[in-house]
XYZ file of C-alpha atoms in Angstrom:
705
model
C -66.597 -3.282 -56.158
C -65.497 -6.404 -54.065
C -62.900 -5.797 -51.408
C -62.944 -1.979 -51.891
C -64.685 0.915 -50.375
C -66.017 3.567 -52.813
C -66.239 7.089 -51.472
C -68.453 9.531 -53.489
C -68.324 13.350 -53.115
C -71.535 14.529 -51.944
C -72.260 16.447 -55.179
C -70.934 13.813 -57.475
C -74.522 12.710 -58.590
C -75.608 16.222 -59.644
C -74.940 17.433 -63.206
C -72.177 20.094 -63.307
C -71.771 22.710 -66.161
C -67.942 22.731 -65.562
C -66.490 19.241 -65.931
C -63.360 20.476 -64.409
C -65.117 20.914 -61.228
C -66.153 17.270 -61.002
C -64.562 15.557 -58.007
C -62.983 12.159 -59.012
C -63.520 8.875 -57.151
C -61.198 8.043 -54.358
C -60.426 4.221 -53.877
C -58.746 3.167 -50.571
C -57.574 -0.422 -50.567
C -57.773 -2.811 -47.623
C -54.622 -3.231 -45.479
C -52.817 -6.357 -46.291
C -53.434 -9.407 -44.073
C -50.484 -10.282 -41.685
C -48.386 -13.084 -42.818
C -48.652 -16.029 -40.467
C -45.530 -16.885 -38.377
C -44.227 -20.230 -39.466
C -44.522 -22.900 -36.831
C -40.859 -23.693 -36.859
C -40.083 -20.100 -35.884
C -42.544 -20.039 -33.077
C -41.242 -23.274 -31.715
C -37.609 -21.972 -31.904
C -38.547 -18.888 -30.054
C -40.301 -20.912 -27.356
C -37.275 -23.241 -27.035
C -34.958 -20.233 -26.786
C -37.072 -18.792 -23.991
C -36.922 -22.037 -22.094
C -33.210 -22.540 -22.585
C -32.300 -19.057 -21.620
C -34.559 -18.851 -18.586
C -32.672 -18.613 -15.317
C -34.492 -21.640 -13.838
C -33.152 -23.690 -16.677
C -29.640 -22.470 -16.297
C -29.737 -23.041 -12.595
C -31.008 -26.582 -13.124
C -28.372 -27.392 -15.677
C -25.527 -26.048 -13.446
C -26.935 -28.123 -10.549
C -26.893 -31.281 -12.583
C -23.416 -30.620 -13.971
C -22.113 -29.663 -10.531
C -23.159 -32.913 -8.875
C -21.924 -35.055 -11.567
C -18.540 -33.144 -11.814
C -18.228 -33.717 -7.926
C -18.146 -37.449 -8.530
C -15.514 -36.957 -11.226
C -13.484 -34.610 -9.164
C -13.767 -36.790 -6.072
C -12.497 -39.891 -7.945
C -9.511 -37.842 -9.175
C -8.749 -36.706 -5.713
C -9.125 -40.256 -4.204
C -7.072 -41.657 -7.054
C -4.298 -39.081 -6.428
C -4.304 -39.765 -2.670
C -4.078 -43.494 -3.334
C -1.165 -43.088 -5.794
C 0.658 -40.836 -3.400
C 0.287 -43.317 -0.672
C 1.372 -46.237 -2.663
C 4.169 -44.735 -4.540
C 7.060 -42.142 -4.042
C 5.269 -39.496 -6.228
C 4.937 -37.220 -3.215
C 8.701 -37.332 -2.469
C 9.480 -36.689 -6.137
C 7.378 -33.705 -6.243
C 8.918 -32.158 -3.028
C 12.369 -32.996 -4.409
C 11.729 -31.081 -7.743
C 10.241 -28.185 -5.816
C 13.265 -27.914 -3.725
C 15.572 -28.135 -6.584
C 13.600 -25.512 -8.505
C 13.834 -23.141 -5.475
C 17.518 -23.769 -5.285
C 17.373 -25.259 -1.793
C 19.856 -28.196 -2.316
C 19.826 -29.023 1.351
C 16.020 -29.648 1.357
C 16.233 -31.555 -1.912
C 18.890 -33.959 -0.501
C 16.556 -34.494 2.634
C 13.618 -35.320 0.387
C 15.742 -37.660 -1.730
C 16.791 -39.499 1.510
C 13.210 -39.717 2.691
C 12.118 -41.133 -0.694
C 14.885 -43.724 -0.555
C 13.780 -44.796 2.872
C 10.105 -45.058 1.656
C 11.225 -47.405 -1.236
C 13.300 -49.564 1.119
C 10.350 -49.970 3.488
C 8.161 -50.808 0.693
C 10.569 -53.428 -0.784
C 10.649 -55.066 2.601
C 6.834 -55.183 2.848
C 6.594 -56.910 -0.625
C 9.235 -59.428 0.288
C 7.337 -60.282 3.315
C 4.218 -60.747 1.230
C 5.940 -63.536 -0.771
C 6.454 -65.607 2.344
C 3.199 -64.712 4.060
C 1.007 -67.490 2.546
C 3.190 -70.248 3.893
C 3.399 -68.579 7.196
C -0.358 -68.001 7.307
C -1.036 -71.760 6.476
C 1.292 -72.950 9.207
C -0.320 -70.510 11.698
C -3.771 -71.511 10.636
C -2.965 -75.295 11.147
C -1.429 -74.746 14.504
C -4.444 -72.540 15.548
C -6.928 -75.004 14.152
C -5.341 -77.842 16.011
C -5.262 -75.883 19.157
C -8.774 -74.844 18.750
C -10.184 -78.313 18.071
C -8.221 -79.743 20.938
C -9.491 -77.081 23.281
C -13.099 -77.775 22.250
C -12.730 -81.568 22.830
C -11.276 -80.945 26.295
C -14.226 -78.653 26.874
C -16.627 -81.389 25.731
C -14.957 -83.991 27.915
C -15.267 -81.795 30.847
C -19.002 -81.249 30.032
C -19.534 -85.083 29.705
C -17.906 -85.819 32.965
C -20.082 -83.179 34.581
C -23.393 -84.385 33.039
C -22.449 -88.029 32.802
C -23.498 -87.971 29.231
C -21.039 -89.050 26.574
C -22.761 -87.276 23.788
C -21.636 -83.838 25.315
C -18.090 -84.515 24.159
C -19.071 -83.079 20.699
C -21.396 -80.459 21.991
C -18.825 -77.485 21.782
C -17.636 -78.711 18.264
C -21.325 -78.652 17.052
C -21.978 -75.197 18.404
C -19.084 -73.844 16.395
C -20.234 -75.602 13.359
C -23.704 -74.149 13.797
C -22.225 -70.644 14.302
C -20.204 -70.871 11.080
C -23.368 -72.072 9.199
C -25.221 -68.990 10.649
C -22.529 -66.642 9.323
C -22.693 -68.285 5.900
C -26.500 -67.774 5.939
C -26.153 -64.100 6.892
C -23.604 -63.537 3.948
C -25.871 -65.255 1.571
C -28.770 -62.917 2.584
C -26.738 -59.694 2.604
C -24.382 -60.265 -0.347
C -27.051 -59.765 -3.052
C -28.173 -56.380 -1.831
C -24.674 -55.310 -0.884
C -23.611 -55.954 -4.456
C -26.512 -53.900 -5.698
C -25.995 -50.842 -3.532
C -22.215 -51.027 -3.263
C -21.552 -49.010 -6.431
C -24.026 -46.367 -5.176
C -22.320 -46.153 -1.848
C -18.891 -45.747 -3.712
C -20.339 -42.991 -5.920
C -21.813 -41.417 -2.716
C -18.351 -41.459 -1.136
C -16.725 -39.966 -4.229
C -19.387 -37.251 -4.382
C -18.749 -36.263 -0.705
C -15.121 -35.962 -1.397
C -15.667 -33.848 -4.441
C -18.288 -31.747 -2.766
C -16.110 -30.967 0.224
C -13.178 -29.869 -2.126
C -15.518 -27.945 -4.485
C -14.032 -30.148 -7.314
C -16.032 -28.579 -10.120
C -15.578 -25.603 -12.537
C -16.335 -22.114 -11.360
C -19.245 -21.807 -13.712
C -21.069 -24.887 -12.142
C -20.590 -23.825 -8.570
C -23.454 -22.059 -6.675
C -23.439 -18.296 -6.609
C -22.108 -18.187 -3.136
C -19.191 -20.504 -3.919
C -18.373 -18.733 -7.184
C -17.744 -15.471 -5.411
C -14.534 -16.319 -3.538
C -13.868 -12.658 -2.523
C -12.544 -12.450 1.041
C -11.666 -16.072 1.264
C -8.820 -16.990 3.625
C -5.319 -16.821 2.057
C -3.768 -20.341 1.969
C -0.528 -21.615 0.378
C -2.356 -23.133 -2.517
C -4.189 -19.836 -3.299
C -0.979 -17.903 -3.169
C 0.893 -20.411 -5.493
C -2.041 -20.347 -7.943
C -2.055 -16.591 -7.831
C 1.639 -16.482 -8.646
C 1.286 -19.099 -11.350
C -1.312 -17.114 -13.123
C 0.529 -13.927 -12.775
C 1.716 -13.881 -16.413
C 5.347 -14.413 -15.914
C 6.347 -17.440 -18.128
C 9.506 -18.331 -16.175
C 7.580 -18.292 -12.823
C 4.664 -20.344 -14.386
C 7.065 -22.915 -15.772
C 8.918 -23.248 -12.508
C 5.710 -23.728 -10.465
C 4.327 -26.220 -13.102
C 7.459 -28.291 -12.615
C 6.970 -28.189 -8.835
C 3.556 -29.738 -9.124
C 1.388 -29.409 -6.170
C 4.459 -28.503 -3.952
C 4.743 -25.056 -5.177
C 4.099 -23.902 -1.669
C 7.713 -24.665 -0.904
C 8.456 -21.169 -2.221
C 6.388 -19.736 0.601
C 7.300 -18.911 4.268
C 4.686 -19.819 6.867
C 1.724 -17.530 6.434
C 1.362 -15.494 9.606
C -1.367 -13.212 10.752
C -0.293 -9.571 10.547
C -2.885 -7.036 11.892
C -5.938 -6.969 9.773
C -4.329 -9.343 7.083
C -1.730 -11.866 6.567
C 1.914 -11.824 5.582
C 4.093 -14.317 3.633
C 7.462 -14.187 2.056
C 7.845 -15.633 -1.364
C 11.194 -16.909 -2.546
C 11.105 -16.653 -6.364
C 12.644 -19.376 -8.577
C 15.800 -18.473 -10.483
C 15.279 -16.426 -13.559
C 12.301 -14.498 -12.043
C 12.967 -10.848 -10.834
C 11.196 -9.170 -7.968
C 10.275 -6.423 -10.239
C 8.278 -8.579 -12.467
C 6.075 -9.394 -9.497
C 5.968 -5.710 -8.205
C 4.746 -4.564 -11.650
C 1.754 -6.851 -11.660
C 0.310 -5.757 -8.218
C -3.182 -5.340 -9.578
C -3.321 -8.761 -11.330
C -1.802 -10.467 -8.285
C -4.483 -8.871 -5.967
C -7.303 -10.016 -8.428
C -5.818 -13.498 -8.399
C -5.907 -13.408 -4.623
C -9.520 -12.332 -4.682
C -8.698 -8.855 -3.327
C -8.765 -5.329 -4.465
C -5.444 -3.720 -5.547
C -5.232 -1.596 -2.408
C -5.515 -4.553 -0.221
C -2.275 -6.090 -1.434
C 1.154 -4.636 -0.559
C 4.362 -5.955 -2.097
C 7.757 -5.008 -0.548
C 11.265 -6.306 -0.927
C 12.641 -7.892 2.354
C 16.432 -8.375 3.116
C 16.646 -11.945 1.619
C 17.676 -12.089 -1.961
C 15.081 -12.999 -4.638
C 12.210 -12.626 -2.244
C 9.087 -10.557 -2.193
C 7.003 -9.953 0.918
C 3.232 -9.954 0.465
C 0.855 -8.364 2.849
C -2.760 -9.320 2.074
C -5.545 -7.470 3.915
C -8.710 -9.256 5.039
C -11.287 -8.128 2.494
C -12.666 -4.657 3.438
C -10.535 -4.332 6.475
C -8.707 -1.277 5.160
C -11.983 0.521 4.630
C -12.644 0.353 8.436
C -11.511 3.266 10.544
C -8.889 2.829 13.188
C -9.180 4.083 16.778
C -8.795 7.491 18.182
C -5.387 8.956 18.920
C -3.906 8.499 22.389
C -3.648 12.279 22.429
C -7.444 12.445 22.460
C -8.013 9.656 24.963
C -5.191 10.244 27.534
C -5.410 13.616 29.152
C -2.251 12.998 31.105
C 0.018 12.313 28.161
C 3.087 14.432 27.816
C 5.865 14.495 25.085
C 9.589 14.202 25.156
C 11.356 15.756 22.172
C 14.639 13.923 22.753
C 13.553 10.416 23.702
C 9.880 10.138 22.924
C 7.917 9.112 19.817
C 4.750 10.711 18.595
C 1.787 8.240 18.331
C 0.930 8.814 14.657
C -1.374 5.926 13.860
C -1.170 2.129 12.993
C 0.817 0.186 10.480
C -0.842 -2.439 8.379
C -0.172 -5.054 10.841
C -2.227 -3.297 13.422
C 0.739 -2.254 15.533
C 1.126 1.279 16.857
C 3.197 3.372 14.610
C 5.224 5.937 16.597
C 7.631 8.507 14.991
C 10.687 10.024 16.645
C 11.026 13.741 15.720
C 14.515 14.267 17.352
C 16.742 16.348 15.195
C 14.925 15.284 12.039
C 13.592 17.605 9.229
C 10.152 16.703 8.048
C 8.364 16.654 4.734
C 4.902 15.463 4.105
C 3.172 15.700 0.700
C 0.309 14.316 -1.246
C -2.664 15.370 -3.361
C -5.028 18.019 -2.108
C -7.693 17.103 0.539
C -5.999 13.806 1.542
C -5.342 14.578 5.230
C -1.855 16.117 4.821
C -2.582 19.136 7.297
C -4.275 16.833 10.013
C -1.243 14.449 9.777
C 1.301 17.201 10.088
C -0.790 18.958 12.873
C -0.965 15.719 14.922
C 2.793 15.652 15.109
C 2.959 19.280 16.204
C 0.192 18.639 18.775
C 2.127 15.869 20.397
C 5.368 17.832 20.388
C 3.636 20.929 21.962
C 3.169 18.785 25.056
C 7.001 19.193 25.627
C 7.078 22.728 27.233
C 10.660 23.203 25.966
C 9.691 23.139 22.238
C 9.257 26.449 20.471
C 7.238 26.848 17.140
C 7.434 29.250 14.245
C 4.457 28.581 12.048
C 3.335 29.694 8.600
C 0.114 28.515 7.228
C -0.133 29.530 3.532
C -3.663 28.196 3.234
C -4.998 30.462 5.900
C -8.386 28.774 6.643
C -7.766 28.317 10.419
C -6.239 24.827 10.475
C -3.519 25.964 12.721
C -5.492 28.704 14.673
C -5.306 26.664 17.938
C -1.655 27.295 18.065
C -2.388 31.099 18.690
C -0.841 31.635 22.213
C 1.440 28.678 21.811
C 3.634 29.501 18.749
C 6.138 32.325 18.758
C 4.995 33.229 15.359
C 1.804 32.351 13.488
C 1.250 33.748 10.020
C -1.955 32.657 8.200
C -2.924 33.571 4.707
C -2.358 32.645 0.949
C -1.292 36.005 -0.502
C 2.217 37.213 -1.715
C 2.373 39.383 1.393
C 1.960 36.304 3.632
C 4.677 34.483 1.631
C 6.933 37.448 2.204
C 6.157 37.341 6.035
C 6.836 33.612 6.128
C 10.097 33.844 4.265
C 11.191 36.576 6.694
C 10.149 34.168 9.487
C 12.257 31.463 8.147
C 15.196 33.823 7.586
C 14.848 34.833 11.264
C 15.106 31.190 12.112
C 18.361 31.043 10.042
C 19.724 33.978 12.099
C 18.877 32.193 15.231
C 20.522 29.009 14.026
C 23.703 30.976 13.138
C 23.639 32.457 16.719
C 23.417 29.079 18.213
C 26.192 27.761 16.028
C 28.514 30.530 17.168
C 27.712 29.800 20.962
C 30.374 28.125 23.135
C 30.657 24.276 22.678
C 28.308 22.233 24.955
C 25.586 24.879 24.981
C 22.198 23.294 24.729
C 19.261 24.957 22.964
C 15.535 24.472 23.177
C 14.075 22.775 20.003
C 12.777 25.322 17.421
C 10.356 23.896 14.963
C 9.832 26.001 11.760
C 6.660 24.701 10.324
C 5.306 25.861 6.947
C 2.196 24.312 5.636
C 1.283 24.599 1.936
C 4.886 25.334 1.298
C 4.361 25.099 -2.540
C 2.774 28.561 -2.335
C 6.097 29.963 -1.153
C 8.126 28.223 -3.909
C 5.731 29.490 -6.615
C 5.548 33.066 -5.285
C 6.493 35.537 -8.034
C 7.074 38.526 -5.654
C 10.551 40.090 -5.595
C 12.206 42.371 -2.963
C 13.656 45.748 -3.515
C 16.962 44.105 -4.708
C 15.156 42.162 -7.249
C 15.651 38.945 -5.357
C 12.580 36.551 -5.814
C 10.968 35.083 -2.702
C 9.910 32.064 -4.613
C 11.794 29.788 -7.051
C 14.690 27.621 -6.614
C 17.614 29.602 -7.711
C 20.696 30.747 -5.692
C 19.075 34.142 -4.965
C 15.533 32.718 -4.060
C 15.022 33.874 -0.472
C 12.656 31.217 0.782
C 14.477 28.400 -1.008
C 17.888 29.455 0.330
C 16.667 29.980 3.922
C 15.239 26.399 3.869
C 18.377 24.840 2.395
C 20.426 26.657 5.149
C 18.334 25.110 7.898
C 18.627 21.723 6.232
C 22.298 22.072 6.119
C 23.004 22.999 9.669
C 19.939 23.343 11.631
C 19.755 19.820 12.976
C 22.827 20.230 15.124
C 21.415 23.028 17.120
C 17.745 21.824 17.323
C 16.482 24.205 14.561
C 14.300 21.944 12.384
C 12.214 22.572 9.217
C 8.836 20.870 8.822
C 6.999 21.403 5.576
C 3.799 20.256 4.073
C 3.059 20.563 0.356
C 0.736 19.132 -2.197
C 0.912 17.623 -5.635
C 4.812 17.783 -5.826
C 6.583 18.904 -8.930
C 10.149 19.940 -9.611
C 8.860 23.617 -9.510
C 6.878 23.665 -6.349
C 9.141 21.284 -4.439
C 12.792 21.640 -5.634
C 15.009 18.558 -5.485
C 17.453 19.942 -2.893
C 14.647 20.759 -0.477
C 12.911 17.316 -0.601
C 16.083 15.525 -0.301
C 17.046 17.578 2.755
C 14.308 16.032 4.839
C 15.274 13.155 7.106
C 11.544 12.083 7.429
C 9.640 11.825 4.216
C 5.994 10.875 4.081
C 3.470 10.874 1.303
C -0.241 10.513 1.022
C -2.016 9.444 -2.185
C -0.247 10.715 -5.289
C -1.025 10.659 -8.947
C 2.011 9.210 -10.622
C 5.130 7.197 -9.851
C 7.225 10.030 -10.724
C 5.601 12.104 -8.003
C 6.159 9.135 -5.547
C 9.920 9.265 -6.381
C 10.051 13.019 -5.685
C 8.076 12.578 -2.409
C 10.018 9.583 -1.023
C 13.058 9.101 -3.096
C 14.112 6.297 -5.544
C 15.226 3.892 -2.904
C 11.925 3.771 -1.124
C 9.955 3.471 -4.430
C 12.300 0.820 -5.771
C 11.798 -0.982 -2.456
C 8.046 -1.246 -2.911
C 6.713 2.137 -1.598
C 3.750 3.145 -3.847
C 1.713 6.300 -2.618
C 0.651 6.579 -6.156
C -1.387 3.406 -5.691
C -3.346 4.660 -2.703
C -6.872 5.591 -3.501
C -7.497 9.298 -3.428
C -10.496 10.106 -1.071
C -10.883 6.541 0.093
C -7.326 6.243 1.616
C -7.394 9.635 3.166
C -4.967 9.860 6.051
C -2.938 6.863 4.925
C 0.750 7.645 4.571
C 3.683 5.898 3.077
C 6.710 6.804 5.375
C 10.496 6.513 4.581
C 12.386 7.532 7.768
C 14.850 6.033 10.339
C 12.697 7.687 13.038
C 9.926 4.802 12.725
C 10.176 1.170 13.170
C 10.358 -0.472 9.656
C 10.433 -4.301 9.176
C 14.023 -5.404 8.365
C 14.840 -5.261 4.746
C 12.112 -2.847 3.900
C 12.764 0.951 2.937
C 9.364 2.226 3.888
C 6.145 1.497 5.964
C 2.573 2.279 5.369
C 0.817 4.129 8.261
C -2.963 4.751 8.775
C -2.878 7.935 10.853
C -5.311 8.911 13.708
C -7.693 11.625 12.769
C -7.651 14.546 15.302
C -10.532 17.011 14.648
C -10.322 20.758 15.255
C -12.115 20.574 18.661
C -9.902 17.834 19.965
C -6.801 19.785 18.759
C -7.972 22.833 20.526
C -8.283 20.718 23.769
C -4.759 19.486 23.286
C -3.262 22.870 22.744
C -5.098 24.151 25.817
C -3.256 21.428 27.813
C 0.035 22.520 26.107
C -0.481 26.144 26.996
C -1.170 25.197 30.541
C 2.403 23.688 30.615
C 3.871 27.075 29.684
C 4.101 30.492 31.393
C 2.393 32.203 28.562
C 3.453 32.924 25.050
C 2.716 35.981 23.009
C 2.139 34.928 19.500
C 3.221 37.458 16.672
C 1.090 37.402 13.532
C 3.604 39.306 11.340
C 7.434 39.593 11.317
C 8.685 42.729 12.909
C 10.921 44.631 10.467
C 13.516 47.018 11.631
C 14.543 50.271 9.991
C 14.371 50.092 6.187
C 17.935 50.318 4.878
C 19.366 50.814 1.417
C 22.391 48.422 1.381
C 23.697 49.826 -2.013
C 23.725 53.387 -0.735
C 25.168 52.258 2.675
C 28.022 50.536 0.850
C 28.703 53.717 -1.145
C 28.827 55.653 2.035
C 31.131 53.258 3.702
C 33.580 53.419 0.822
C 33.463 57.255 0.871
C 36.184 59.002 -1.316
C 38.488 55.988 -1.620
C 38.725 54.747 -5.161
C 38.462 51.067 -3.983
C 38.119 49.412 -0.628
C 38.747 45.820 0.585
C 35.579 43.916 1.177
C 36.531 43.302 4.856
C 36.911 46.976 5.486
C 33.544 47.730 3.842
C 31.860 45.068 6.135
C 33.602 46.525 9.210
C 32.508 50.221 8.222
C 28.863 48.888 7.516
C 28.756 47.146 10.798
C 29.770 50.466 12.471
C 27.116 52.377 10.525
C 24.245 50.165 11.596
C 25.019 47.114 13.844
C 21.539 45.893 13.763
C 21.388 45.702 9.995
C 25.038 44.775 9.212
C 26.409 43.490 12.398
C 26.300 39.879 11.232
C 27.325 40.416 7.516
C 29.917 38.266 5.856
C 31.651 38.665 2.441
C 28.921 36.250 1.136
C 26.196 38.765 2.076
C 28.194 41.604 0.554
C 28.683 39.685 -2.632
C 24.929 38.862 -2.674
C 23.883 42.385 -2.503
C 26.277 43.568 -5.204
C 25.612 40.720 -7.579
C 24.062 41.835 -10.897
C 24.688 45.584 -10.215
C 27.895 45.764 -12.160
C 29.781 46.674 -8.919
C 30.599 43.088 -7.797
C 33.785 42.613 -5.847
C 36.829 41.902 -7.819
C 40.470 40.914 -6.999
C 43.221 43.685 -6.898
C 46.668 42.865 -5.688
C 45.506 39.571 -4.467
C 42.573 40.976 -2.379
C 38.920 41.246 -2.985
C 37.851 45.010 -3.289
C 34.890 47.032 -4.154
C 35.271 49.988 -6.746
C 33.652 53.340 -5.730
C 33.292 54.289 -9.492
C 31.396 50.939 -10.298
C 29.190 51.478 -7.252
C 28.340 54.968 -8.220
C 27.481 53.736 -11.822
C 25.239 51.155 -10.315
C 23.451 53.727 -8.249
C 22.985 55.934 -11.284
C 21.651 53.094 -13.303
C 19.216 52.097 -10.560
C 17.913 55.657 -10.421
C 17.520 55.823 -14.151
C 15.681 52.615 -14.170
C 13.425 53.883 -11.432
C 12.656 57.083 -13.362
C 12.028 55.177 -16.561
C 9.451 52.783 -14.708
C 7.593 55.778 -13.149
C 7.501 57.445 -16.539
């Protein structure tokens, strides 16, 4: 059987009694032969391989690039020649000044253009008379030249006594002219042949120098323009391609003179700065909202371009960092390098870091409440601690500190702060709240002092303050420690210090993270004079941290890179030097590690006689205000609030000596025994108070059951 293999069972040849047991033949066909690949397909694949090869692409780009250099060079030379022979340059500058609304500059360019046209007209009129003048001059020059040569020949003939020497100078000139003609005849042919090639070479040189070719044709190094210097043309092109139709149209009408919108580009620290006066019809917010695209157009990353609003109208200020400069660390803090540095609370400024221009950023802390916020692990505690470290070098400054993280970031202030509470639990929040309330009592004592009394600065510092605002614990009067209500103890204590503490040098410093309306109430954040923010997640958080004015003016902590821009702050404060017209400034803070911080606090402790640090707030005798009020009223059916306060003060001066009607109302609020007006005076009812005590007792029994 041709083309097939026949396999027989080993017993197939033997006769079998049972035909059903006979094994049938199995035929296995040969596999089909592979189909040949058409020649055209193999040729196409080979061509595709050659065409797509990197060497082929590189060769094609090289050929196209050098050819386009010639075309681009011709275009550049032609434009230069046209500008030199016509008033096109003045017309462009005139249109640019008009588009920018600078009518004074427009009038100046119009006058320059008119002077250019007048000078050009004079030159053309002189050219009409130049052939006649040239002929006259040539005739005179020729006559004088021939006469001079003849006189020279006569002199030679007299000297040599040979009359033929009279024409010797004339013949020498004729031979020289003949030689020049011969040289020109020899050179002219090759010059005509290589002249076009020399012209093409010159055009290629111009185009190559200006990189006058499309980006795809340029070599890899030239195509990657990241980090290239910022020039006026680059800024104008970036603005033109920003995607704002009115801006693009205005720049197009300006031609190449769009740089008239720009102020001089100046070096500012690790970058450059330029003010851009926008054309009419373009809003500054349209540029601010396109920060990422503008950065990419400038061959920078988004975090390397900052847009702020200066004082001039319709102007944006661009600060563009050198590529990669913001990823480099700044130098160490002067606190770490200068062992002799001291602080002055009233007149000094804390060395906090550097602004984007590379200048030292120093913050005045005098009578300013402080708030620093940001996402977790962005350097908030280190930034806040560096200010406290500097201020600790003023021996007159006192500290009350609450660290609601409790991992030892503030442990070096043990022996320096009057109170140092560390821990994240509700009990720690209660201790910190009572510490702040104690500062309120000290503030009230200072306020009541005789006028002119001076007081040492008292810094009430709470790190991770969001833990206090979110604390669910309540005291025995059902008043919450956290929250932002009128009876929230921590909130109200902070508000009181914000309202009156500055005048008597009692200041509130808070550090908090990931701000929301719940963990950073509006009244608290707006009570701070100095507000600083590290990287945040959203613009709404940026507005919470810095306020609407700062964000509308260009502050954008939400555009900082979490993790990469650790320690970089956007600051809104009158205590730091901010460029005129801006509402905020970006500061890269110095990093001070724990070991260096301990060394600084050791120097601060050496300035003091010795401070005993309390790690918990001392509580006096536990009192029951409701029962004491009932005892003060006695058997009278009602009693005036002023009399109740006097009797309470006599009962226990330490607990009630500084009570006011507000404190009495606060305790009785919600009990059903609130003060009410009787005969025009506020009184407290004994019967209502007894009912409130009975209800409280009943509630307590029910809760125990």
